[in-house]
XYZ file of C-alpha atoms in Angstrom:
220
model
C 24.102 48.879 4.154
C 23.662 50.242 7.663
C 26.961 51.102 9.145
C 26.936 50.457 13.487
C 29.206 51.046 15.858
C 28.927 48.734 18.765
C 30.007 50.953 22.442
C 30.430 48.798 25.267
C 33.083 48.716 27.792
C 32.836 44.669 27.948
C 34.681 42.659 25.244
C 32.716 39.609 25.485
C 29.368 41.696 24.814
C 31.005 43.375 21.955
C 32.427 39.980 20.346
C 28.763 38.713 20.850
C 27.013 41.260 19.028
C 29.441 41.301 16.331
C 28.688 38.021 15.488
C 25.093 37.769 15.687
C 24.649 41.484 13.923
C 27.206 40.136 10.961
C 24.430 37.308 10.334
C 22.186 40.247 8.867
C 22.678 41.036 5.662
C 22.273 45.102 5.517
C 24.152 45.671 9.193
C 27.996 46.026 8.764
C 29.591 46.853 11.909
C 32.543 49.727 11.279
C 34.031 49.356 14.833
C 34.068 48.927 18.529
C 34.420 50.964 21.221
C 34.778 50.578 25.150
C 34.078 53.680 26.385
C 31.949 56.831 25.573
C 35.374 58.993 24.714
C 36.652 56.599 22.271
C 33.269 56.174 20.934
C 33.177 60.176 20.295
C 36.155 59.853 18.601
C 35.358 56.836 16.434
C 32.471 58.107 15.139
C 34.101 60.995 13.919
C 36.453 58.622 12.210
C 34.058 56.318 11.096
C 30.739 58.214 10.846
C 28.573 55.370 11.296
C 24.462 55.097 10.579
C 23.784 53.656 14.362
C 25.632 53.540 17.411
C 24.932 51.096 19.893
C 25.692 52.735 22.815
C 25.637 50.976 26.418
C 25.033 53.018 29.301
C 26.926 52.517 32.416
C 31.154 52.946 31.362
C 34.143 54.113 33.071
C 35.718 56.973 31.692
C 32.624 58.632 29.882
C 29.337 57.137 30.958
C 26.121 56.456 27.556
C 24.534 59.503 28.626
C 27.039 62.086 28.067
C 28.516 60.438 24.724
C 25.056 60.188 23.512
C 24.573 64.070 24.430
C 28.135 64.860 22.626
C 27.432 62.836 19.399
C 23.584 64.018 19.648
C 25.226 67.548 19.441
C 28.233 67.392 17.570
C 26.761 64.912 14.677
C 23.345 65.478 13.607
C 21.922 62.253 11.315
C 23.726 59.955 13.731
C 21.288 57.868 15.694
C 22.069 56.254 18.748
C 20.066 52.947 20.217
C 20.502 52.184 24.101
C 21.183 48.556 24.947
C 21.926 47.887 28.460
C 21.115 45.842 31.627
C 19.872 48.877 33.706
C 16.518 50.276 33.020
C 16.217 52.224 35.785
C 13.851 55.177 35.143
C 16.764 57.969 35.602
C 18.902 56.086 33.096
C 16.272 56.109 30.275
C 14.537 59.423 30.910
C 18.125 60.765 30.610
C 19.387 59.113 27.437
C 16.154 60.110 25.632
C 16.748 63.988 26.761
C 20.200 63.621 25.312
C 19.026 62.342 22.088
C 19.113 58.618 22.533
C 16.518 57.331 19.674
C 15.981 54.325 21.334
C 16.706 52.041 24.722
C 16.356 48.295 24.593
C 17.524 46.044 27.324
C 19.960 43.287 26.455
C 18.259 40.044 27.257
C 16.478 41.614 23.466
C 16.236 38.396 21.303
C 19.232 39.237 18.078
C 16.469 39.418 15.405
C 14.102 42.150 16.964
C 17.488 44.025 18.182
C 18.423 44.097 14.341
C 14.851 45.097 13.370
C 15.363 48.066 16.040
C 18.331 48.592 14.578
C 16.824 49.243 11.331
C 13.796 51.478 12.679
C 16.262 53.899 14.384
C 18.157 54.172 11.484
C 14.852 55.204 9.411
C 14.187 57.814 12.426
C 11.854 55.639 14.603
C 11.585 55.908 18.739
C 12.312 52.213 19.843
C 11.323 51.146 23.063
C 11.105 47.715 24.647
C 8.153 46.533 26.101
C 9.034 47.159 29.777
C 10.951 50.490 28.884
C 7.471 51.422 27.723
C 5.608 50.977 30.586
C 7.909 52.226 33.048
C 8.160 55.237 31.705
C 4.204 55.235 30.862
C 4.123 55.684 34.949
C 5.065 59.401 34.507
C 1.732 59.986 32.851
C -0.981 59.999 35.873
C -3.854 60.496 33.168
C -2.976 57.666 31.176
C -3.724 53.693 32.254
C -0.602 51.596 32.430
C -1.152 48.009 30.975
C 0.672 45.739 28.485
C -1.316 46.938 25.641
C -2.297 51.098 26.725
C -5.862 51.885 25.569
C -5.257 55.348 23.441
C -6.520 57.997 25.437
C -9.576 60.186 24.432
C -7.724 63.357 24.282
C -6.291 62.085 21.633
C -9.083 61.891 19.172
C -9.307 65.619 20.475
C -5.995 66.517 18.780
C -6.619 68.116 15.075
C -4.938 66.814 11.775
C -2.136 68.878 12.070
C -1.246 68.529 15.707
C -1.443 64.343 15.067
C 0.603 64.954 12.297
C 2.924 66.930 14.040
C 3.171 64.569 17.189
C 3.662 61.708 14.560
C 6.561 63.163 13.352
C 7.778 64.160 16.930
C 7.921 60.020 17.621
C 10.021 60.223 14.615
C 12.639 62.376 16.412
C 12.141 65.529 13.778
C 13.089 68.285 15.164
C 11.068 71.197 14.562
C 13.074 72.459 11.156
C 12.668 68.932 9.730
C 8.626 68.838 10.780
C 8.288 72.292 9.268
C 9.718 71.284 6.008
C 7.720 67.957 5.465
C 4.471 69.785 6.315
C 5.241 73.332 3.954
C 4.732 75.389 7.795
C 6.572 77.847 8.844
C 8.810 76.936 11.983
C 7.142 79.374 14.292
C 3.833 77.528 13.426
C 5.925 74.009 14.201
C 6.401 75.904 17.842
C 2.819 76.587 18.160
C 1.514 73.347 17.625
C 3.927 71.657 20.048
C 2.893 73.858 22.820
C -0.913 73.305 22.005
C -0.156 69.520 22.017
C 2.270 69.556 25.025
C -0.388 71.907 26.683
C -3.302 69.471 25.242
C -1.697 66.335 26.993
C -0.656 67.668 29.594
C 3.053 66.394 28.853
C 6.085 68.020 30.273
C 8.124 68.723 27.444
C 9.287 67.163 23.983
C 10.508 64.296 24.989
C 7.516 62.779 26.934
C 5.939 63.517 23.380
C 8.074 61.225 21.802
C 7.594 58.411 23.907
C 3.444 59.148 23.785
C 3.155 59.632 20.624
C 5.410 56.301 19.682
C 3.526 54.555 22.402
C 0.127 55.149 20.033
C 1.839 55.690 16.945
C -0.614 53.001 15.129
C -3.648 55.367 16.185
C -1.939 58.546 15.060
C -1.221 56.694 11.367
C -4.155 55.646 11.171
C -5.809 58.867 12.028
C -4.514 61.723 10.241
């Protein structure tokens, strides 16, 4: 059973998404919270799997809860829903250790499949999260379905793996461990891949390498 938290600072919303997440059999939601502050505090209480964190609040805004509980509780994953998807607003939930950002017109069954993903470690993205923040890559081609770059195939074994595992949200301890390398070598191959696709830091990685995470599967 996958324990949520559901963190938005409208009633109605929350009432909504109670009832339609209660339909799925393995999501139990553990509580409700209208504000970023309460939901710090809740989650201490309550420790959920997932919190489902909206991003504009009064009081304490998405982006600094998710920062707090992305600090102050490691294994907790938080998934974005919100109206806004202004560029700022996702760019800075991702730094702060969002897992995911979906926008709420998301039909109930693929928000409960995100759900699930996040709470197995998996970036989730909607469709026009994807390609907005695509934009901040000049050398890659925006379109509905991005055509995986040749640099890619450029990339050895061990960087793909390590850039698959970076769409995970590992951080570099965890990637270290599931590959039997040291952490300094972790480091190394980040840079070289970072350097490689000319990406700014980890983040943009994650949202790359999730954007062609079949191709890096499939080519390892």
């Amino acid at each position: 059973m996958i324990k949520v938290l559901l963190v938005d600072d409208q009633g109605l919303i929350r009432q909504g998404l109670r009832a339609l997440l209660e339909l799925e059999p393995d999501l139990e939601i553990v509580g409700e919270a209208e504000n970023g502050e309460v939901a710090i505090n809740l989650v201490a209480q309550l420790q959920p799997d997932v919190v489902l964190m909206d991003i504009r609040m009064p009081i304490m805004d998405g982006v600094a809860a998710t920062q707090e509980i992305h600090k102050q509780f490691t294994g907790i994953k938080v998934l974005v829903l919100t109206t806004f998807d202004d560029q700022e607003y996702v760019t800075a939930a991702l730094q702060n250790g969002a897992m995911g950002y979906l926008l709420k017109d998301t039909p109930s069954e693929e928000l409960a499949v995100a759900i699930r993903a996040v709470y197995k470690g998996y970036t989730q993205l909607g469709p026009g999260i994807v390609k907005k923040l695509l934009t901040q890559f000049s050398h890659v081609e925006v379109t509905h379905s991005p055509q995986v770059p040749a640099i890619l195939s450029e990339l050895t074994p061990r960087e793909k793996e390590v850039l698959r595992l970076i769409a995970t949200g590992a951080s570099n301890r965890e990637i270290s461990q599931k590959l039997y390398i040291s952490e300094g070598t972790v480091k190394n191959h980040v840079t070289n891949i970072l350097n490689r696709l000319n990406l700014r830091d980890r983040t943009q990685a994650a949202i790359f390498a999730n954007t062609f995470l079949a191709f890096l599967e499939q080519n390892i």
